[in-house]
CSV table of C-alpha atoms in Angstrom, one decimal:
chain,number,residue,atom,x,y,z
A,10,UNK,CA,49.0,54.2,-39.2
A,11,UNK,CA,45.4,54.0,-40.1
A,12,UNK,CA,45.3,50.2,-39.8
A,13,UNK,CA,46.9,50.5,-36.3
A,14,UNK,CA,44.3,53.0,-35.2
A,15,UNK,CA,41.5,50.8,-36.6
A,16,UNK,CA,42.7,47.7,-34.8
A,17,UNK,CA,43.1,49.7,-31.5
A,18,UNK,CA,39.6,51.0,-32.0
A,19,UNK,CA,38.2,47.5,-32.4
A,20,UNK,CA,40.0,46.3,-29.3
A,21,UNK,CA,38.7,49.3,-27.3
A,22,UNK,CA,35.2,48.7,-28.6
A,23,UNK,CA,35.3,45.0,-27.6
A,24,UNK,CA,36.7,45.9,-24.2
A,25,UNK,CA,33.8,48.3,-23.7
A,26,UNK,CA,31.3,45.7,-24.8
A,27,UNK,CA,32.8,43.1,-22.4
A,28,UNK,CA,32.7,45.5,-19.5
A,29,UNK,CA,29.1,46.5,-20.4
A,30,UNK,CA,28.1,42.8,-20.4
A,31,UNK,CA,29.7,42.2,-17.0
A,32,UNK,CA,28.0,45.2,-15.6
A,33,UNK,CA,24.7,44.0,-16.9
A,34,UNK,CA,25.2,40.6,-15.3
A,35,UNK,CA,26.1,42.2,-12.0
A,36,UNK,CA,22.8,44.2,-12.1
A,37,UNK,CA,20.8,41.0,-12.5
A,38,UNK,CA,19.3,39.5,-9.3
A,39,UNK,CA,21.3,36.6,-8.0
A,40,UNK,CA,19.6,33.2,-8.7
A,41,UNK,CA,18.6,31.5,-5.4
A,42,UNK,CA,20.5,28.4,-4.6
A,43,UNK,CA,18.7,25.1,-4.9
A,44,UNK,CA,20.1,23.7,-1.6
A,45,UNK,CA,22.5,24.5,1.2
A,46,UNK,CA,24.5,23.2,4.1
A,47,UNK,CA,23.5,25.7,6.7
A,48,UNK,CA,20.9,28.4,7.4
A,49,UNK,CA,22.3,30.8,4.8
A,50,UNK,CA,19.9,31.1,1.9
A,51,UNK,CA,17.0,29.3,3.7
A,52,UNK,CA,14.7,32.3,3.6
A,53,UNK,CA,15.1,32.7,-0.2
A,54,UNK,CA,14.5,28.9,-0.5
A,55,UNK,CA,11.2,29.2,1.3
A,56,UNK,CA,10.1,32.0,-1.0
A,57,UNK,CA,10.8,29.6,-4.0
A,58,UNK,CA,8.8,26.9,-2.2
A,59,UNK,CA,5.9,29.3,-1.9
A,60,UNK,CA,5.8,29.8,-5.7
A,61,UNK,CA,6.3,26.1,-6.3
A,62,UNK,CA,3.4,25.3,-4.0
A,63,UNK,CA,1.1,27.8,-5.8
A,64,UNK,CA,2.0,26.1,-9.1
A,65,UNK,CA,1.1,22.7,-7.5
A,66,UNK,CA,-2.4,24.0,-6.6
A,67,UNK,CA,-1.9,24.9,-3.0
A,68,UNK,CA,-3.9,27.9,-1.8
A,69,UNK,CA,-2.1,31.0,-0.5
A,70,UNK,CA,-3.8,30.6,2.9
A,71,UNK,CA,-2.6,27.1,3.3
A,72,UNK,CA,0.9,28.1,2.3
A,73,UNK,CA,0.9,31.0,4.8
A,74,UNK,CA,-0.4,28.7,7.5
A,75,UNK,CA,2.2,26.1,6.7
A,76,UNK,CA,5.3,28.2,6.2
A,77,UNK,CA,4.9,31.2,8.5
A,78,UNK,CA,7.4,31.0,11.3
A,79,UNK,CA,9.4,28.1,9.8
A,80,UNK,CA,13.1,28.3,10.5
A,81,UNK,CA,16.2,26.2,9.7
A,82,UNK,CA,16.4,23.4,12.3
A,83,UNK,CA,20.0,22.3,13.0
A,84,UNK,CA,18.8,19.5,15.2
A,85,UNK,CA,17.0,17.8,12.3
A,86,UNK,CA,20.3,17.8,10.3
A,87,UNK,CA,22.2,16.3,13.3
A,88,UNK,CA,19.6,13.5,13.5
A,89,UNK,CA,19.9,12.9,9.7
A,90,UNK,CA,23.6,12.5,9.9
A,91,UNK,CA,23.6,10.2,12.9
A,92,UNK,CA,21.3,7.2,12.0
A,93,UNK,CA,23.3,4.5,13.8
A,94,UNK,CA,20.3,2.2,14.0
A,95,UNK,CA,20.9,1.1,10.3
A,96,UNK,CA,24.3,-0.2,11.2
A,97,UNK,CA,22.8,-2.8,13.6
A,98,UNK,CA,22.3,-6.4,12.6
A,99,UNK,CA,18.8,-8.0,12.6
A,100,UNK,CA,19.7,-9.9,15.7
A,101,UNK,CA,20.7,-6.8,17.6
A,102,UNK,CA,17.8,-4.6,16.3
A,103,UNK,CA,15.1,-7.2,16.8
A,104,UNK,CA,16.2,-8.2,20.2
A,105,UNK,CA,16.0,-4.6,21.4
A,106,UNK,CA,12.8,-3.7,19.6
A,107,UNK,CA,10.7,-6.9,20.0
A,108,UNK,CA,10.8,-6.8,23.8
A,109,UNK,CA,8.5,-8.2,26.4
A,110,UNK,CA,6.7,-4.9,26.9
A,111,UNK,CA,5.8,-4.6,23.2
A,112,UNK,CA,4.8,-8.3,22.9
A,113,UNK,CA,2.5,-8.1,25.9
A,114,UNK,CA,1.0,-4.7,24.9
A,115,UNK,CA,0.6,-5.9,21.3
A,116,UNK,CA,-1.2,-9.0,22.3
A,117,UNK,CA,-3.5,-7.0,24.6
A,118,UNK,CA,-4.4,-4.5,21.8
A,119,UNK,CA,-5.1,-7.4,19.4
A,120,UNK,CA,-7.7,-8.7,21.9
A,121,UNK,CA,-9.2,-5.4,22.8
A,122,UNK,CA,-9.6,-4.3,19.2
A,123,UNK,CA,-10.5,-7.7,17.7
A,124,UNK,CA,-13.6,-6.4,15.9
A,125,UNK,CA,-11.7,-3.5,14.4
A,126,UNK,CA,-8.9,-5.7,13.1
A,127,UNK,CA,-11.5,-8.2,11.7
A,128,UNK,CA,-13.1,-5.4,9.7
A,129,UNK,CA,-9.8,-4.1,8.4
A,130,UNK,CA,-8.7,-7.6,7.4
A,131,UNK,CA,-12.0,-8.2,5.6
A,132,UNK,CA,-11.5,-5.0,3.6
A,133,UNK,CA,-7.7,-4.9,3.0
A,134,UNK,CA,-6.6,-8.5,3.6
A,135,UNK,CA,-3.9,-7.5,6.2
A,136,UNK,CA,-4.1,-9.4,9.5
A,137,UNK,CA,-4.0,-7.6,12.9
A,138,UNK,CA,-0.6,-8.9,14.0
A,139,UNK,CA,1.1,-7.2,11.1
A,140,UNK,CA,-0.6,-3.9,11.8
A,141,UNK,CA,0.1,-4.1,15.5
A,142,UNK,CA,3.8,-4.9,14.8
A,143,UNK,CA,4.2,-1.8,12.7
A,144,UNK,CA,2.2,0.3,15.2
A,145,UNK,CA,4.4,-0.9,18.1
A,146,UNK,CA,7.7,-0.5,16.3
A,147,UNK,CA,6.9,2.9,14.9
A,148,UNK,CA,5.5,4.7,18.0
A,149,UNK,CA,5.0,2.2,20.8
A,150,UNK,CA,1.3,2.0,19.7
A,151,UNK,CA,0.9,5.8,19.5
A,152,UNK,CA,2.5,6.6,22.8
A,153,UNK,CA,5.4,8.6,21.2
A,154,UNK,CA,5.1,10.0,17.8
A,155,UNK,CA,8.0,12.5,18.0
A,156,UNK,CA,8.3,16.1,19.0
A,157,UNK,CA,9.8,17.8,15.9
A,158,UNK,CA,7.6,20.4,14.1
A,159,UNK,CA,6.6,18.6,11.0
A,160,UNK,CA,6.7,21.4,8.4
A,161,UNK,CA,9.9,22.8,9.8
A,162,UNK,CA,11.6,19.4,9.7
A,163,UNK,CA,10.6,18.8,6.1
A,164,UNK,CA,11.6,22.3,5.0
A,165,UNK,CA,15.0,21.9,6.6
A,166,UNK,CA,15.6,18.6,4.9
A,167,UNK,CA,14.3,20.0,1.6
A,168,UNK,CA,16.9,22.8,1.8
A,169,UNK,CA,19.7,20.4,2.8
A,170,UNK,CA,21.7,19.2,-0.2
A,171,UNK,CA,21.8,15.5,0.8
A,172,UNK,CA,18.2,14.6,-0.2
A,173,UNK,CA,16.8,17.9,-1.4
A,174,UNK,CA,14.6,16.8,-4.3
A,175,UNK,CA,13.0,14.0,-2.2
A,176,UNK,CA,12.1,16.2,0.7
A,177,UNK,CA,11.1,19.2,-1.5
A,178,UNK,CA,8.3,16.9,-2.8
A,179,UNK,CA,7.3,15.9,0.7
A,180,UNK,CA,7.2,19.5,1.8
A,181,UNK,CA,4.8,20.4,-1.0
A,182,UNK,CA,2.7,17.4,-0.1
A,183,UNK,CA,2.6,18.5,3.5
A,184,UNK,CA,1.2,21.8,2.5
A,185,UNK,CA,-1.4,20.0,0.5
A,186,UNK,CA,-2.4,18.1,3.7
A,187,UNK,CA,-2.7,21.5,5.4
A,188,UNK,CA,-5.0,22.6,2.6
A,189,UNK,CA,-7.0,19.4,2.8
A,190,UNK,CA,-7.5,19.9,6.6
A,191,UNK,CA,-5.7,16.7,7.6
A,192,UNK,CA,-3.0,18.4,9.7
A,193,UNK,CA,-2.7,21.6,11.7
A,194,UNK,CA,0.7,23.0,10.9
A,195,UNK,CA,0.9,24.8,14.2
A,196,UNK,CA,0.5,21.6,16.2
A,197,UNK,CA,1.7,18.9,13.8
A,198,UNK,CA,4.7,17.3,15.4
A,199,UNK,CA,6.4,14.0,14.6
A,200,UNK,CA,9.7,12.4,13.8
A,201,UNK,CA,12.7,14.4,12.7
A,202,UNK,CA,12.3,13.3,9.1
A,203,UNK,CA,8.8,14.5,8.8
A,204,UNK,CA,6.8,11.3,9.5
A,205,UNK,CA,3.3,11.9,10.8
A,206,UNK,CA,1.0,10.0,13.1
A,207,UNK,CA,0.8,6.7,15.0
A,208,UNK,CA,2.4,4.6,12.2
A,209,UNK,CA,4.6,7.4,10.9
A,210,UNK,CA,3.4,8.2,7.4
A,211,UNK,CA,5.4,10.5,5.1
A,212,UNK,CA,3.2,13.3,3.7
A,213,UNK,CA,3.2,11.7,0.2
A,214,UNK,CA,1.8,8.5,1.6
A,215,UNK,CA,-0.6,10.3,3.9
A,216,UNK,CA,-2.1,12.0,0.8
A,217,UNK,CA,-2.4,8.7,-1.1
A,218,UNK,CA,-3.4,6.1,1.5
A,219,UNK,CA,-5.0,7.8,4.5
A,220,UNK,CA,-8.7,6.7,4.8
A,221,UNK,CA,-11.6,7.7,7.0
A,222,UNK,CA,-12.3,4.2,8.2
A,223,UNK,CA,-14.7,5.1,11.0
A,224,UNK,CA,-16.7,7.6,8.9
A,225,UNK,CA,-16.3,10.6,11.1
A,226,UNK,CA,-15.4,12.9,8.2
A,227,UNK,CA,-11.7,13.1,8.9
A,228,UNK,CA,-8.5,11.2,7.8
A,229,UNK,CA,-6.8,11.5,11.2
A,230,UNK,CA,-3.6,9.5,11.5
A,231,UNK,CA,-2.6,11.3,14.7
A,232,UNK,CA,-5.5,10.6,17.0
A,233,UNK,CA,-7.9,8.2,15.3
A,234,UNK,CA,-6.9,4.6,15.9
A,235,UNK,CA,-9.3,3.2,13.2
A,236,UNK,CA,-8.0,5.6,10.6
A,237,UNK,CA,-4.4,4.8,11.6
A,238,UNK,CA,-4.6,1.0,11.3
A,239,UNK,CA,-6.9,0.9,8.2
A,240,UNK,CA,-4.6,3.4,6.4
A,241,UNK,CA,-1.6,1.3,7.2
A,242,UNK,CA,-3.4,-1.7,5.8
A,243,UNK,CA,-4.4,0.3,2.7
A,244,UNK,CA,-0.7,1.1,2.1
A,245,UNK,CA,0.3,-2.6,2.3
A,246,UNK,CA,-2.5,-3.7,0.1
A,247,UNK,CA,-1.5,-1.1,-2.5
A,248,UNK,CA,2.0,-2.5,-2.5
A,249,UNK,CA,0.9,-6.1,-3.2
A,250,UNK,CA,-0.2,-7.6,0.1
A,251,UNK,CA,-1.7,-11.1,-0.6
A,252,UNK,CA,-4.7,-12.0,1.6
A,253,UNK,CA,-4.2,-15.2,3.6
A,254,UNK,CA,-0.6,-15.6,2.6
A,255,UNK,CA,2.6,-15.8,4.8
A,256,UNK,CA,4.8,-12.8,5.2
A,257,UNK,CA,8.3,-14.4,5.6
A,258,UNK,CA,11.3,-13.7,3.5
A,259,UNK,CA,10.9,-14.3,-0.2
A,260,UNK,CA,7.1,-13.8,-0.2
A,261,UNK,CA,5.0,-11.1,-1.9
A,262,UNK,CA,3.9,-9.9,1.5
A,263,UNK,CA,7.5,-9.4,2.6
A,264,UNK,CA,7.9,-7.2,-0.4
A,265,UNK,CA,4.9,-5.2,0.7
A,266,UNK,CA,6.5,-4.8,4.2
A,267,UNK,CA,9.7,-3.7,2.5
A,268,UNK,CA,7.7,-1.0,0.7
A,269,UNK,CA,6.8,0.3,4.1
A,270,UNK,CA,10.4,0.4,5.2
A,271,UNK,CA,13.3,-0.3,2.8
A,272,UNK,CA,15.7,-1.3,5.5
A,273,UNK,CA,16.1,-5.1,5.5
A,274,UNK,CA,16.7,-5.1,9.2
A,275,UNK,CA,13.6,-3.1,10.0
A,276,UNK,CA,11.3,-5.0,7.6
A,277,UNK,CA,12.5,-8.4,8.9
A,278,UNK,CA,11.8,-7.1,12.4
A,279,UNK,CA,8.3,-6.2,11.5
A,280,UNK,CA,7.7,-9.7,10.1
A,281,UNK,CA,9.3,-11.3,13.1
A,282,UNK,CA,7.3,-9.2,15.6
A,283,UNK,CA,4.1,-10.0,13.7
A,284,UNK,CA,4.9,-13.7,13.7
A,285,UNK,CA,5.4,-13.7,17.5
A,286,UNK,CA,2.1,-12.0,18.0
A,287,UNK,CA,0.3,-14.4,15.6
A,288,UNK,CA,1.7,-17.4,17.5
A,289,UNK,CA,0.1,-16.3,20.7
A,290,UNK,CA,-3.1,-14.9,19.3
């Protein structure tokens, strides 16, 4: 009888301890999810980003300026899921993108800005036709840079589970650009994936490669043509551009172009466009 009572007491004690442990767990605050598939949890995610940005050295004022008013943008996710352009062949894509308008406009810009392109090539080794090809393909030479709010786009993609880690880093870098004074978060608008400016730099590349080529005290890749083109050349030089060498397939310079855009179809189209401009320049 005593042994039975003792065993029962042990079981009762263990049950009490287990219930107590579960109750303690329930009382703990729920850990915020790392990513999600809709707007649920997005506000908690932004709170975590604030702390992460502080740890990365971003000021509270820059974080507030960058994140205040940011909401989950469903249109960004729709665009991310519908990238049909990457299913096109080189022949299809290049025929559409390297059209008579861009060839004519590109040639005109090469002539109008000959001195600027000469200075850029002297410093970075990248010739004007390559820079104009990128400029034209990315934004029609600055005419259309996109209309998505940059910080909101990056925050939405950073929360989305498909590429959360990649865009989380880009979002922090965008807040660093706000702190540095390179972008105004209230007016910065661009492509749905967060690219900024006339040649569409991601924030991480903006931080590393943007230069103040005209010496006006700003690294402005949205409005300043000299900064835009020189920064693009700086990017290519960093990724191995070889001065005076061709840029066809199998060359070091093609590898530099592929660092700009990893899509084989897109990078080949840049090279093709540049070649057509160089032939007539």
